[in-house]
Coordinates of C-alpha atoms in Angstrom, one line a residue:
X144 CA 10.9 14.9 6.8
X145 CA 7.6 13.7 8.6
X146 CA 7.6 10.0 9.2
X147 CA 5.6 9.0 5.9
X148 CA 8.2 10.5 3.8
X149 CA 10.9 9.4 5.8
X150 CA 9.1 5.4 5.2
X151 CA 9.2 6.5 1.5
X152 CA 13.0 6.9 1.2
X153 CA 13.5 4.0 3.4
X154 CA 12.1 1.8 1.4
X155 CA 15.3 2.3 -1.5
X156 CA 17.8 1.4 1.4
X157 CA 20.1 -1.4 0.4
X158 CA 19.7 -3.0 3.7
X159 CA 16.3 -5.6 3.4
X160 CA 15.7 -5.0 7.1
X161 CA 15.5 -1.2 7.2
X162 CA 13.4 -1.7 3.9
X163 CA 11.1 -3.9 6.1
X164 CA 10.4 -1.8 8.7
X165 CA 9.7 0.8 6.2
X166 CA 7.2 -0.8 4.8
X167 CA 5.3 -2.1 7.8
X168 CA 5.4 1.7 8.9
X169 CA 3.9 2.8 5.6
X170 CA 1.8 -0.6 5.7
X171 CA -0.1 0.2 9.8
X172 CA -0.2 4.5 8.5
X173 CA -2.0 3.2 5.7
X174 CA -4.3 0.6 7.6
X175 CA -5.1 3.0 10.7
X176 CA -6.1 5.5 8.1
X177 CA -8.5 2.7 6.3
X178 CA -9.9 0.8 9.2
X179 CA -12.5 2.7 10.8
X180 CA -14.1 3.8 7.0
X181 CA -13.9 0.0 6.2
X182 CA -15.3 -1.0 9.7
X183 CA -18.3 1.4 9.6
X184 CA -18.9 -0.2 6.0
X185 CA -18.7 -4.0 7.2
X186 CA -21.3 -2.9 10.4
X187 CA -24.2 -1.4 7.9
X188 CA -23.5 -4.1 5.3
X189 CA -23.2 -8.1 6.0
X190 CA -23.4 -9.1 2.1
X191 CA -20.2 -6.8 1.9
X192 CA -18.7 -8.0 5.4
X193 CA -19.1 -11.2 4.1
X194 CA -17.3 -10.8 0.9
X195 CA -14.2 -9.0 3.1
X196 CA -14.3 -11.2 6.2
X197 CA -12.8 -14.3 6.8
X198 CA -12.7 -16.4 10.3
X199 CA -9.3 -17.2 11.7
X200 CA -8.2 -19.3 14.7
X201 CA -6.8 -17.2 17.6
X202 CA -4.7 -19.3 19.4
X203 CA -4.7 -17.5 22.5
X204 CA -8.3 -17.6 22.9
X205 CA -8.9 -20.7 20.9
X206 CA -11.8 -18.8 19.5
X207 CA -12.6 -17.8 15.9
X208 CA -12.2 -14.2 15.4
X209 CA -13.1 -12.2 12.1
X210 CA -11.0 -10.2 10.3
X211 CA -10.5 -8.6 7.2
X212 CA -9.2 -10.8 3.9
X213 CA -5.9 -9.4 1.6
X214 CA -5.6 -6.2 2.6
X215 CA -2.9 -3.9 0.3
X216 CA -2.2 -0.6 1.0
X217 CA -0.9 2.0 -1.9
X218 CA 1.7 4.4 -1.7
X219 CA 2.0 7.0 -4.3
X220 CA 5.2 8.4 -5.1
X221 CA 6.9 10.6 -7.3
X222 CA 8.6 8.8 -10.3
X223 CA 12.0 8.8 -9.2
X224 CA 11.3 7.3 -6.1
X225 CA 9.4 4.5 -7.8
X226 CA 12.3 3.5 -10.1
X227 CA 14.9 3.5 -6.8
X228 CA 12.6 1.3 -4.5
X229 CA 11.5 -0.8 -7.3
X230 CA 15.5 -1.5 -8.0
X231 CA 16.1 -1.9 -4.1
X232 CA 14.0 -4.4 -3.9
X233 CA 14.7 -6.5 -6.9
X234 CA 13.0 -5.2 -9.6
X235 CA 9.5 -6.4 -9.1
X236 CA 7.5 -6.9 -12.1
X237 CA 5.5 -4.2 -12.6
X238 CA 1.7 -4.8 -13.3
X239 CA -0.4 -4.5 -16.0
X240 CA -2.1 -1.3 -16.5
X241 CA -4.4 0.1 -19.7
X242 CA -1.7 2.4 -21.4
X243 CA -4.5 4.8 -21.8
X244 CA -3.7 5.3 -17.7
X245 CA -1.6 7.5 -16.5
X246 CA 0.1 4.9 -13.6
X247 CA 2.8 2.6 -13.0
X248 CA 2.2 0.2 -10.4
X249 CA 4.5 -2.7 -8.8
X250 CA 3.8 -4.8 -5.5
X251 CA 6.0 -5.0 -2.6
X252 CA 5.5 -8.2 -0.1
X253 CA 7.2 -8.9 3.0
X254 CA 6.0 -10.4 6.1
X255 CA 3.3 -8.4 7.6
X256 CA 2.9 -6.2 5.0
X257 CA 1.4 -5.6 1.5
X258 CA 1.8 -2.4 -0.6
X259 CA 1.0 -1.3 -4.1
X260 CA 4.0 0.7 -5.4
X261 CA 1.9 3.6 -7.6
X262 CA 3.7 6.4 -9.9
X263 CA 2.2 8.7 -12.6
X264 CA 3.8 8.3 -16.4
X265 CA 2.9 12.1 -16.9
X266 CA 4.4 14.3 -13.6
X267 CA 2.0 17.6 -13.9
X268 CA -0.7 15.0 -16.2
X269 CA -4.3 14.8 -15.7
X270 CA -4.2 11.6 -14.6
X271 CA -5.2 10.0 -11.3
X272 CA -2.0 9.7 -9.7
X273 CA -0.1 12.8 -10.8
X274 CA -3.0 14.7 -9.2
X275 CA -3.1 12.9 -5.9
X276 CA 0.8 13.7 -6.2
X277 CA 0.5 17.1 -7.3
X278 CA -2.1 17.8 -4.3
X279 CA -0.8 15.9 -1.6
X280 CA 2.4 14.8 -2.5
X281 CA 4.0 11.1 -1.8
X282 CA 2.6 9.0 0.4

């Protein structure tokens, strides 16, 4: 099982803390594979850096430093996995989506990470999701 899918799994434990780590691995996979497309982005574009930028205090320097606003990372999964990690971790309301797409989406938040909880309504559909998971699989 390589380590995203392992993340995956973990993230229906019972126990909140291995649920945690689970989703600040799947949360730093999912920024260090976002980062350097967003950063080259920000450096050819300042009306778009400063839409995503905001300055915040570093205490160690006492300097302002920028970095990026709300940043959410998705994980797709498979539909089975959505409905255990949305029941491990209470159920989360799951968000509002046009019925003519093919997705189910929920958000997980814990402290230092942010993820968007994506499944397809239609396994082996047309839609978005149920290609990415078709292709590529969870993660």
């Amino acid at each position: 099982m390589s380590g995203i899918a392992e993340s995956i799994s973990l993230l229906a434990s019972t126990d909140p803390g291995v649920r945690r780590n689970a989703a600040l691995q799947l949360y730093r996979a999912g920024r260090n594979a976002g980062d350097s497309a967003i950063n080259a982005w920000l450096t050819g574009d300042a009306e778009l850096a400063g839409l995503l930028m905001e300055q915040v205090l570093d205490l160690a320097e006492l300097a302002l430093k920028p970095r990026l606003r709300r940043v959410v990372v998705g994980i797709a999964v498979r539909p089975g996995n959505f409905q255990k990690i949305r029941e491990a971790n209470g159920s989360p309301r799951l968000a509002e989506i046009p019925p003519d797409q093919d997705a189910m989406e929920f958000e997980l938040h814990c402290k230092g990470a942010e993820l968007d909880i994506l499944t397809t309504r239609e396994p082996g559909g047309s839609g978005a999701i149920a290609k990415f998971l078709e292709k590529f699989g969870e993660g």
